[in-house]
PDB file of C-alpha atoms in Angstrom:
ATOM      1  CA  MET A   1      10.120-206.600 114.925  1.00 75.00           C
ATOM      2  CA  GLU A   2       8.066-204.526 117.398  1.00 84.00           C
ATOM      3  CA  GLU A   3       6.887-201.766 115.071  1.00 89.00           C
ATOM      4  CA  GLN A   4       3.276-202.673 115.679  1.00 91.00           C
ATOM      5  CA  LEU A   5       3.722-202.344 119.429  1.00 93.00           C
ATOM      6  CA  GLU A   6       5.479-198.998 119.049  1.00 94.00           C
ATOM      7  CA  LYS A   7       2.617-197.823 116.910  1.00 94.00           C
ATOM      8  CA  VAL A   8       0.026-198.816 119.514  1.00 94.00           C
ATOM      9  CA  LEU A   9       1.951-197.045 122.284  1.00 95.00           C
ATOM     10  CA  SER A  10       2.360-193.900 120.225  1.00 95.00           C
ATOM     11  CA  GLU A  11      -1.331-193.895 119.465  1.00 94.00           C
ATOM     12  CA  ILE A  12      -2.266-194.203 123.145  1.00 95.00           C
ATOM     13  CA  VAL A  13       0.066-191.393 124.207  1.00 95.00           C
ATOM     14  CA  THR A  14      -1.571-188.989 121.754  1.00 95.00           C
ATOM     15  CA  GLN A  15      -4.981-189.505 123.346  1.00 94.00           C
ATOM     16  CA  HIS A  16      -6.701-187.008 125.618  1.00 91.00           C
ATOM     17  CA  ASP A  17      -4.972-186.348 128.988  1.00 93.00           C
ATOM     18  CA  THR A  18      -2.579-189.241 128.467  1.00 95.00           C
ATOM     19  CA  VAL A  19       1.065-188.516 129.249  1.00 96.00           C
ATOM     20  CA  GLY A  20       2.649-191.967 129.182  1.00 96.00           C
ATOM     21  CA  ALA A  21       1.968-195.622 128.445  1.00 96.00           C
ATOM     22  CA  LEU A  22       3.849-198.810 129.216  1.00 96.00           C
ATOM     23  CA  LEU A  23       3.443-202.484 128.531  1.00 96.00           C
ATOM     24  CA  ALA A  24       4.841-205.238 130.767  1.00 96.00           C
ATOM     25  CA  ASN A  25       5.057-208.974 130.229  1.00 93.00           C
ATOM     26  CA  ARG A  26       4.225-211.826 132.613  1.00 93.00           C
ATOM     27  CA  GLN A  27       7.506-211.400 134.485  1.00 94.00           C
ATOM     28  CA  GLY A  28       6.998-207.644 134.890  1.00 94.00           C
ATOM     29  CA  LEU A  29       9.587-206.783 132.257  1.00 95.00           C
ATOM     30  CA  CYS A  30       8.958-203.753 130.094  1.00 95.00           C
ATOM     31  CA  LEU A  31       7.975-204.613 126.530  1.00 94.00           C
ATOM     32  CA  GLY A  32       7.693-201.015 125.475  1.00 94.00           C
ATOM     33  CA  ALA A  33       7.166-197.525 126.873  1.00 95.00           C
ATOM     34  CA  LYS A  34       6.228-194.204 125.361  1.00 95.00           C
ATOM     35  CA  GLY A  35       5.845-190.712 126.751  1.00 95.00           C
ATOM     36  CA  ASN A  36       6.567-189.468 130.247  1.00 95.00           C
ATOM     37  CA  ILE A  37       6.783-192.814 132.035  1.00 95.00           C
ATOM     38  CA  ASN A  38       9.704-194.617 133.639  1.00 95.00           C
ATOM     39  CA  PRO A  39      10.184-198.108 132.160  1.00 95.00           C
ATOM     40  CA  ASN A  40      11.260-199.308 135.623  1.00 95.00           C
ATOM     41  CA  VAL A  41       7.665-199.136 136.925  1.00 95.00           C
ATOM     42  CA  SER A  42       6.713-202.157 134.793  1.00 96.00           C
ATOM     43  CA  GLY A  43       7.566-204.606 137.596  1.00 95.00           C
ATOM     44  CA  ILE A  44       5.648-202.842 140.336  1.00 96.00           C
ATOM     45  CA  GLY A  45       2.688-202.235 138.019  1.00 96.00           C
ATOM     46  CA  MET A  46       2.500-205.932 137.244  1.00 95.00           C
ATOM     47  CA  ALA A  47       2.808-206.797 140.960  1.00 95.00           C
ATOM     48  CA  ILE A  48      -0.047-204.445 141.907  1.00 94.00           C
ATOM     49  CA  SER A  49      -2.304-205.890 139.217  1.00 94.00           C
ATOM     50  CA  GLU A  50      -1.537-209.429 140.410  1.00 92.00           C
ATOM     51  CA  GLN A  51      -2.442-208.559 143.994  1.00 91.00           C
ATOM     52  CA  VAL A  52      -5.683-206.905 142.932  1.00 89.00           C
ATOM     53  CA  ALA A  53      -6.595-209.950 140.859  1.00 89.00           C
ATOM     54  CA  LYS A  54      -6.507-211.957 144.102  1.00 87.00           C
ATOM     55  CA  LEU A  55      -9.328-209.871 145.580  1.00 84.00           C
ATOM     56  CA  GLU A  56     -11.836-211.662 143.403  1.00 83.00           C
ATOM     57  CA  PRO A  57     -10.154-214.730 141.949  1.00 85.00           C
ATOM     58  CA  ASN A  58     -13.411-216.055 140.515  1.00 84.00           C
ATOM     59  CA  ASN A  59     -14.047-212.937 138.469  1.00 84.00           C
ATOM     60  CA  THR A  60     -13.113-213.498 134.838  1.00 88.00           C
ATOM     61  CA  VAL A  61     -13.205-209.804 133.926  1.00 90.00           C
ATOM     62  CA  PRO A  62      -9.707-208.307 134.393  1.00 91.00           C
ATOM     63  CA  ALA A  63      -9.561-205.784 137.225  1.00 89.00           C
ATOM     64  CA  THR A  64      -8.697-202.158 136.469  1.00 92.00           C
ATOM     65  CA  ILE A  65      -6.717-200.245 139.083  1.00 93.00           C
ATOM     66  CA  CYS A  66      -6.595-196.470 139.293  1.00 93.00           C
ATOM     67  CA  LEU A  67      -4.151-194.658 141.543  1.00 93.00           C
ATOM     68  CA  TYR A  68      -4.907-190.970 142.106  1.00 91.00           C
ATOM     69  CA  SER A  69      -2.471-188.294 143.069  1.00 92.00           C
ATOM     70  CA  GLY A  70      -3.501-184.666 142.661  1.00 92.00           C
ATOM     71  CA  ASN A  71      -4.297-184.067 139.002  1.00 93.00           C
ATOM     72  CA  LYS A  72      -2.495-187.243 137.966  1.00 93.00           C
ATOM     73  CA  ARG A  73      -3.676-190.785 137.868  1.00 93.00           C
ATOM     74  CA  CYS A  74      -2.207-194.095 136.965  1.00 95.00           C
ATOM     75  CA  VAL A  75      -4.411-196.742 135.373  1.00 96.00           C
ATOM     76  CA  ILE A  76      -3.253-200.371 135.501  1.00 96.00           C
ATOM     77  CA  GLN A  77      -4.811-203.465 134.012  1.00 95.00           C
ATOM     78  CA  LYS A  78      -3.564-206.995 133.619  1.00 94.00           C
ATOM     79  CA  ASP A  79      -5.225-209.163 131.022  1.00 93.00           C
ATOM     80  CA  GLY A  80      -3.705-212.559 130.491  1.00 90.00           C
ATOM     81  CA  GLU A  81       0.019-212.363 130.014  1.00 91.00           C
ATOM     82  CA  ILE A  82       0.417-208.626 129.607  1.00 94.00           C
ATOM     83  CA  THR A  83      -0.051-205.644 131.891  1.00 96.00           C
ATOM     84  CA  GLY A  84      -0.771-202.161 130.639  1.00 96.00           C
ATOM     85  CA  ILE A  85       0.018-198.988 132.591  1.00 97.00           C
ATOM     86  CA  ILE A  86      -1.213-195.569 131.517  1.00 96.00           C
ATOM     87  CA  TYR A  87      -0.314-192.258 133.158  1.00 96.00           C
ATOM     88  CA  LYS A  88      -2.910-189.561 132.835  1.00 95.00           C
ATOM     89  CA  GLN A  89      -2.937-185.925 133.833  1.00 94.00           C
ATOM     90  CA  THR A  90      -5.863-183.559 133.780  1.00 91.00           C
ATOM     91  CA  ALA A  91      -5.214-179.985 132.843  1.00 83.00           C
ATOM     92  CA  THR A  92      -7.286-178.581 135.717  1.00 68.00           C
ATOM     93  CA  THR A  93      -6.386-179.696 139.253  1.00 51.00           C
ATOM     94  CA  SER A  94      -8.812-182.297 140.465  1.00 46.00           C
ATOM     95  CA  THR A  95     -10.260-181.701 143.919  1.00 46.00           C
ATOM     96  CA  SER A  96     -12.094-184.990 144.240  1.00 45.00           C
ATOM     97  CA  ALA A  97     -11.480-186.738 147.505  1.00 40.00           C
ATOM     98  CA  THR A  98      -9.841-190.112 147.348  1.00 40.00           C
ATOM     99  CA  ASN A  99      -9.789-192.898 149.871  1.00 37.00           C
TER     100      ASN A  99
ATOM    101  CA  MET B   1     -10.778-270.922 156.926  1.00 50.00           C
ATOM    102  CA  ASP B   2      -7.421-269.449 155.972  1.00 56.00           C
ATOM    103  CA  TYR B   3      -6.279-269.721 159.507  1.00 55.00           C
ATOM    104  CA  VAL B   4      -7.185-273.438 159.664  1.00 52.00           C
ATOM    105  CA  ARG B   5      -5.529-274.028 156.310  1.00 59.00           C
ATOM    106  CA  SER B   6      -2.338-272.353 157.475  1.00 57.00           C
ATOM    107  CA  ILE B   7      -2.277-274.665 160.520  1.00 56.00           C
ATOM    108  CA  PHE B   8      -2.677-277.683 158.225  1.00 54.00           C
ATOM    109  CA  GLU B   9       0.137-276.463 156.034  1.00 64.00           C
ATOM    110  CA  CYS B  10       2.313-275.964 159.044  1.00 49.00           C
ATOM    111  CA  LEU B  11       1.594-279.493 160.278  1.00 51.00           C
ATOM    112  CA  ALA B  12       2.352-280.880 156.831  1.00 55.00           C
ATOM    113  CA  SER B  13       5.677-279.048 156.785  1.00 54.00           C
ATOM    114  CA  ILE B  14       6.489-280.431 160.235  1.00 51.00           C
ATOM    115  CA  CYS B  15       5.759-283.986 158.990  1.00 47.00           C
ATOM    116  CA  SER B  16       8.007-283.448 155.970  1.00 50.00           C
ATOM    117  CA  CYS B  17      10.658-282.122 158.306  1.00 46.00           C
ATOM    118  CA  TRP B  18      10.385-285.276 160.384  1.00 50.00           C
ATOM    119  CA  ASN B  19      11.137-287.301 157.262  1.00 48.00           C
ATOM    120  CA  CYS B  20      14.012-285.130 156.177  1.00 46.00           C
ATOM    121  CA  THR B  21      15.506-285.029 159.645  1.00 45.00           C
ATOM    122  CA  ASP B  22      15.265-288.833 159.717  1.00 45.00           C
ATOM    123  CA  ASP B  23      17.283-288.971 156.520  1.00 46.00           C
ATOM    124  CA  LEU B  24      19.761-286.451 157.765  1.00 44.00           C
ATOM    125  CA  SER B  25      20.215-288.103 161.122  1.00 45.00           C
ATOM    126  CA  SER B  26      20.580-291.544 159.520  1.00 46.00           C
ATOM    127  CA  GLN B  27      23.406-290.118 157.393  1.00 48.00           C
ATOM    128  CA  GLY B  28      25.062-288.805 160.560  1.00 50.00           C
ATOM    129  CA  ILE B  29      25.142-285.085 159.777  1.00 52.00           C
ATOM    130  CA  GLU B  30      27.434-283.036 161.958  1.00 60.00           C
ATOM    131  CA  PRO B  31      26.294-279.708 163.549  1.00 60.00           C
ATOM    132  CA  SER B  32      26.319-277.147 160.762  1.00 64.00           C
ATOM    133  CA  GLU B  33      25.694-273.388 160.416  1.00 63.00           C
ATOM    134  CA  ARG B  34      21.971-274.097 160.704  1.00 64.00           C
ATOM    135  CA  THR B  35      22.103-275.769 164.101  1.00 62.00           C
ATOM    136  CA  HIS B  36      20.770-273.612 166.927  1.00 60.00           C
ATOM    137  CA  LEU B  37      23.282-272.179 169.290  1.00 58.00           C
ATOM    138  CA  LEU B  38      20.717-271.640 172.052  1.00 58.00           C
ATOM    139  CA  ALA B  39      19.426-274.774 173.749  1.00 52.00           C
ATOM    140  CA  ASP B  40      16.371-272.856 175.022  1.00 51.00           C
ATOM    141  CA  SER B  41      14.804-272.557 171.586  1.00 48.00           C
ATOM    142  CA  VAL B  42      14.738-276.340 171.346  1.00 47.00           C
ATOM    143  CA  ASN B  43      12.986-276.659 174.676  1.00 49.00           C
ATOM    144  CA  GLN B  44      10.383-274.001 173.764  1.00 50.00           C
ATOM    145  CA  SER B  45       9.350-275.626 170.510  1.00 49.00           C
ATOM    146  CA  PRO B  46       6.024-277.461 170.724  1.00 49.00           C
ATOM    147  CA  ALA B  47       7.459-280.317 168.668  1.00 48.00           C
ATOM    148  CA  LEU B  48       9.556-281.248 171.619  1.00 47.00           C
ATOM    149  CA  ARG B  49       6.543-281.305 173.919  1.00 48.00           C
ATOM    150  CA  ARG B  50       4.572-283.342 171.461  1.00 48.00           C
ATOM    151  CA  SER B  51       7.250-285.928 170.883  1.00 48.00           C
ATOM    152  CA  ASN B  52       8.715-286.455 174.294  1.00 49.00           C
ATOM    153  CA  SER B  53      12.292-287.602 173.817  1.00 49.00           C
ATOM    154  CA  ALA B  54      12.113-289.846 176.886  1.00 50.00           C
ATOM    155  CA  ASP B  55       9.140-291.824 175.493  1.00 51.00           C
ATOM    156  CA  LEU B  56      10.829-292.194 172.124  1.00 49.00           C
ATOM    157  CA  SER B  57      14.038-293.434 173.690  1.00 49.00           C
ATOM    158  CA  ASN B  58      12.045-296.051 175.646  1.00 52.00           C
ATOM    159  CA  ASP B  59      10.277-297.267 172.485  1.00 52.00           C
ATOM    160  CA  TYR B  60      13.474-297.723 170.542  1.00 52.00           C
ATOM    161  CA  SER B  61      15.722-298.831 173.389  1.00 50.00           C
ATOM    162  CA  GLN B  62      15.488-302.477 172.443  1.00 54.00           C
ATOM    163  CA  SER B  63      16.052-302.155 168.719  1.00 55.00           C
ATOM    164  CA  LEU B  64      19.086-299.783 168.781  1.00 52.00           C
ATOM    165  CA  PRO B  65      22.229-299.478 170.869  1.00 60.00           C
ATOM    166  CA  LYS B  66      21.574-297.021 173.711  1.00 71.00           C
ATOM    167  CA  LYS B  67      24.251-294.371 173.064  1.00 81.00           C
ATOM    168  CA  ASP B  68      23.618-294.143 169.316  1.00 88.00           C
ATOM    169  CA  ASP B  69      19.913-293.915 170.004  1.00 89.00           C
ATOM    170  CA  GLN B  70      20.346-290.973 172.345  1.00 91.00           C
ATOM    171  CA  ASN B  71      22.577-289.172 169.876  1.00 92.00           C
ATOM    172  CA  ALA B  72      20.228-289.797 166.977  1.00 92.00           C
ATOM    173  CA  LEU B  73      17.267-288.575 168.984  1.00 92.00           C
ATOM    174  CA  SER B  74      18.882-285.411 170.174  1.00 93.00           C
ATOM    175  CA  ARG B  75      20.021-284.658 166.631  1.00 93.00           C
ATOM    176  CA  LEU B  76      16.540-285.351 165.343  1.00 92.00           C
ATOM    177  CA  VAL B  77      14.961-282.991 167.841  1.00 91.00           C
ATOM    178  CA  GLN B  78      17.510-280.315 167.114  1.00 91.00           C
ATOM    179  CA  ASN B  79      17.020-280.511 163.337  1.00 91.00           C
ATOM    180  CA  THR B  80      13.259-280.415 163.768  1.00 88.00           C
ATOM    181  CA  ALA B  81      13.492-277.339 165.941  1.00 86.00           C
ATOM    182  CA  ILE B  82      15.631-275.609 163.307  1.00 86.00           C
ATOM    183  CA  ASN B  83      13.148-276.303 160.509  1.00 85.00           C
ATOM    184  CA  MET B  84      10.087-275.335 162.479  1.00 82.00           C
ATOM    185  CA  ILE B  85       8.156-272.083 162.704  1.00 78.00           C
ATOM    186  CA  ASN B  86       6.629-271.617 166.119  1.00 75.00           C
ATOM    187  CA  VAL B  87       3.024-270.823 165.268  1.00 73.00           C
ATOM    188  CA  GLY B  88       2.038-270.596 168.933  1.00 71.00           C
ATOM    189  CA  ALA B  89       4.372-267.680 169.448  1.00 70.00           C
ATOM    190  CA  LEU B  90       3.053-265.879 166.360  1.00 67.00           C
ATOM    191  CA  GLU B  91      -0.552-266.153 167.486  1.00 62.00           C
ATOM    192  CA  SER B  92      -0.261-263.355 170.038  1.00 61.00           C
ATOM    193  CA  HIS B  93       0.525-260.820 167.274  1.00 60.00           C
ATOM    194  CA  THR B  94      -2.307-261.696 164.920  1.00 65.00           C
ATOM    195  CA  LEU B  95      -5.628-259.867 165.058  1.00 72.00           C
ATOM    196  CA  GLU B  96      -9.044-261.363 164.729  1.00 81.00           C
ATOM    197  CA  HIS B  97     -10.987-260.081 161.729  1.00 86.00           C
ATOM    198  CA  GLN B  98     -13.644-258.466 163.890  1.00 88.00           C
ATOM    199  CA  GLU B  99     -11.048-256.627 165.967  1.00 88.00           C
ATOM    200  CA  TYR B 100      -9.304-255.526 162.774  1.00 89.00           C
ATOM    201  CA  THR B 101     -12.465-253.952 161.322  1.00 91.00           C
ATOM    202  CA  ASP B 102     -13.272-252.352 164.671  1.00 93.00           C
ATOM    203  CA  ARG B 103      -9.901-250.664 164.718  1.00 92.00           C
ATOM    204  CA  ILE B 104     -10.340-249.417 161.141  1.00 93.00           C
ATOM    205  CA  LYS B 105     -13.647-247.868 162.128  1.00 95.00           C
ATOM    206  CA  LEU B 106     -12.181-246.261 165.234  1.00 95.00           C
ATOM    207  CA  TYR B 107      -9.182-244.759 163.464  1.00 95.00           C
ATOM    208  CA  SER B 108     -11.196-243.403 160.551  1.00 95.00           C
ATOM    209  CA  GLN B 109     -13.673-241.901 163.006  1.00 95.00           C
ATOM    210  CA  ARG B 110     -10.912-240.139 164.910  1.00 94.00           C
ATOM    211  CA  LEU B 111      -9.356-238.877 161.658  1.00 93.00           C
ATOM    212  CA  GLN B 112     -12.707-237.475 160.580  1.00 93.00           C
ATOM    213  CA  GLN B 113     -13.082-235.668 163.907  1.00 92.00           C
ATOM    214  CA  GLN B 114      -9.641-234.088 163.596  1.00 90.00           C
ATOM    215  CA  TRP B 115     -10.303-233.138 159.970  1.00 88.00           C
ATOM    216  CA  ASN B 116     -13.502-231.340 160.969  1.00 87.00           C
ATOM    217  CA  ASN B 117     -11.692-229.410 163.689  1.00 85.00           C
ATOM    218  CA  ILE B 118      -9.149-227.996 161.222  1.00 82.00           C
ATOM    219  CA  GLN B 119      -9.865-224.574 159.700  1.00 73.00           C
ATOM    220  CA  HIS B 120      -9.244-225.031 155.999  1.00 70.00           C
ATOM    221  CA  PRO B 121      -7.798-221.714 154.823  1.00 64.00           C
ATOM    222  CA  GLY B 122      -8.007-222.597 151.133  1.00 58.00           C
ATOM    223  CA  VAL B 123     -11.751-223.218 151.378  1.00 59.00           C
ATOM    224  CA  VAL B 124     -12.729-220.490 153.815  1.00 58.00           C
ATOM    225  CA  LEU B 125     -10.722-217.549 152.453  1.00 60.00           C
ATOM    226  CA  LYS B 126     -10.928-217.408 148.696  1.00 71.00           C
ATOM    227  CA  GLY B 127      -9.110-214.273 147.707  1.00 75.00           C
ATOM    228  CA  LEU B 128      -7.612-211.360 149.623  1.00 78.00           C
ATOM    229  CA  LEU B 129      -9.562-209.109 152.026  1.00 76.00           C
ATOM    230  CA  LYS B 130     -12.488-211.506 152.248  1.00 75.00           C
ATOM    231  CA  ASP B 131     -12.852-210.639 155.922  1.00 75.00           C
ATOM    232  CA  VAL B 132     -13.523-206.973 155.072  1.00 74.00           C
ATOM    233  CA  PRO B 133     -17.307-206.408 154.984  1.00 71.00           C
ATOM    234  CA  ASN B 134     -19.249-204.711 152.210  1.00 65.00           C
ATOM    235  CA  GLN B 135     -16.283-204.619 149.835  1.00 64.00           C
ATOM    236  CA  SER B 136     -15.245-201.188 151.074  1.00 63.00           C
ATOM    237  CA  TYR B 137     -12.140-201.339 148.911  1.00 61.00           C
ATOM    238  CA  LEU B 138     -14.370-200.676 145.892  1.00 63.00           C
ATOM    239  CA  SER B 139     -15.330-197.276 147.230  1.00 61.00           C
ATOM    240  CA  LYS B 140     -14.573-195.118 144.209  1.00 72.00           C
ATOM    241  CA  CYS B 141     -15.644-195.793 140.676  1.00 81.00           C
ATOM    242  CA  ILE B 142     -13.096-195.542 137.923  1.00 84.00           C
ATOM    243  CA  ASN B 143     -13.696-193.077 135.132  1.00 88.00           C
ATOM    244  CA  PRO B 144     -15.345-195.093 132.335  1.00 91.00           C
ATOM    245  CA  ASP B 145     -13.141-193.302 129.785  1.00 91.00           C
ATOM    246  CA  ASP B 146     -10.058-194.679 131.538  1.00 92.00           C
ATOM    247  CA  THR B 147     -11.468-198.187 131.513  1.00 92.00           C
ATOM    248  CA  ALA B 148     -12.391-197.978 127.855  1.00 94.00           C
ATOM    249  CA  GLN B 149      -8.989-196.562 126.939  1.00 94.00           C
ATOM    250  CA  MET B 150      -7.213-199.280 128.878  1.00 94.00           C
ATOM    251  CA  LYS B 151      -9.366-201.986 127.334  1.00 94.00           C
ATOM    252  CA  MET B 152      -8.536-200.741 123.861  1.00 94.00           C
ATOM    253  CA  PHE B 153      -4.838-200.406 124.737  1.00 95.00           C
ATOM    254  CA  ILE B 154      -4.627-203.968 126.083  1.00 95.00           C
ATOM    255  CA  HIS B 155      -6.580-205.364 123.154  1.00 94.00           C
ATOM    256  CA  LYS B 156      -4.326-203.731 120.569  1.00 94.00           C
ATOM    257  CA  SER B 157      -1.203-204.578 122.519  1.00 94.00           C
ATOM    258  CA  GLN B 158      -2.030-208.273 122.713  1.00 93.00           C
ATOM    259  CA  SER B 159      -2.153-208.609 118.950  1.00 91.00           C
ATOM    260  CA  ALA B 160       0.941-206.403 118.631  1.00 92.00           C
ATOM    261  CA  VAL B 161       2.914-208.558 121.087  1.00 92.00           C
ATOM    262  CA  LEU B 162       1.919-211.679 119.171  1.00 91.00           C
ATOM    263  CA  GLY B 163       3.247-210.021 116.030  1.00 88.00           C
ATOM    264  CA  ILE B 164       6.713-209.504 117.468  1.00 87.00           C
ATOM    265  CA  GLN B 165       9.220-211.407 115.359  1.00 85.00           C
ATOM    266  CA  ILE B 166      12.966-211.620 115.418  1.00 83.00           C
ATOM    267  CA  ASP B 167      14.495-210.579 112.095  1.00 82.00           C
ATOM    268  CA  HIS B 168      18.160-211.402 112.432  1.00 82.00           C
ATOM    269  CA  ARG B 169      20.404-209.588 109.967  1.00 83.00           C
ATOM    270  CA  ASP B 170      23.740-211.010 111.024  1.00 82.00           C
ATOM    271  CA  ALA B 171      24.873-214.581 110.427  1.00 82.00           C
ATOM    272  CA  VAL B 172      23.531-217.045 112.964  1.00 80.00           C
ATOM    273  CA  VAL B 173      26.738-219.126 112.946  1.00 83.00           C
ATOM    274  CA  VAL B 174      29.803-217.020 113.678  1.00 80.00           C
ATOM    275  CA  PRO B 175      33.205-218.541 112.877  1.00 81.00           C
ATOM    276  CA  PHE B 176      35.882-218.270 115.553  1.00 81.00           C
ATOM    277  CA  HIS B 177      38.989-216.589 114.248  1.00 79.00           C
ATOM    278  CA  ILE B 178      41.514-219.106 115.452  1.00 76.00           C
ATOM    279  CA  PRO B 179      45.077-217.898 114.895  1.00 74.00           C
ATOM    280  CA  SER B 180      46.896-219.803 112.173  1.00 67.00           C
ATOM    281  CA  HIS B 181      49.918-220.758 114.319  1.00 66.00           C
ATOM    282  CA  ILE B 182      47.668-223.053 116.467  1.00 60.00           C
ATOM    283  CA  HIS B 183      46.885-225.034 113.317  1.00 56.00           C
ATOM    284  CA  LYS B 184      50.547-225.380 112.661  1.00 57.00           C
ATOM    285  CA  TYR B 185      51.165-226.935 116.065  1.00 56.00           C
ATOM    286  CA  ASN B 186      48.274-229.336 115.714  1.00 54.00           C
ATOM    287  CA  TYR B 187      49.229-230.654 112.312  1.00 52.00           C
TER     288      TYR B 187
END
């Protein structure tokens, strides 16, 4: 059934600094989640990516969103029907200013 | 030309009505559901003005008995008025072609003016935050590693999602376990 998807998620979670990964469908429903990530964020992740896509509707390249919070960050991208959300955490506390 | 033709057609219909009313009046038709209730409409019709009933009665006074003649004439006039369309009254509502085109021009001009005054939001604002100058919302660059990782994740996921298949292990059609005593009652 969804073994391939599980495999992809597991592979992503093992990568450097990555703590969790999630995949949402067009309706914002969670298709699969792995690692330290709440499956309930699939809807809001999809909604954020849709709003960001409205900033430049003529741009064909899918927008990537990065939310920073301390040493953690959340990367969101919507390409076509699916939205991917990745949680990342750096080992050393980041001091970079965000606006 | 159409206008003149319509007048001719109207006159022709009036003439045919004269004939038919002659036939009807000669047969002595009684007032029916088509006879006008209002006497005024008869007086307003131009047919009455054209064929003055007094003149007609004078012409035929010798050939016919007087009372019958009056009756026949009044019936004739009444039937004619019923079958007639008053073109003179319609004329006030019709527009000349020149006036018609002038009005079209005027209305389209006014529409165009109003259309230009409207701010079209769909055309002016394409996308969110278009009123913010210098795209200040793109202030911080995203780590290229994150972008690359996400790109790879999405790419692999898309093919993985397409590969999702339902492998049903149970029977698709499930029989209802209807108790046997119901069968007994039915048969």
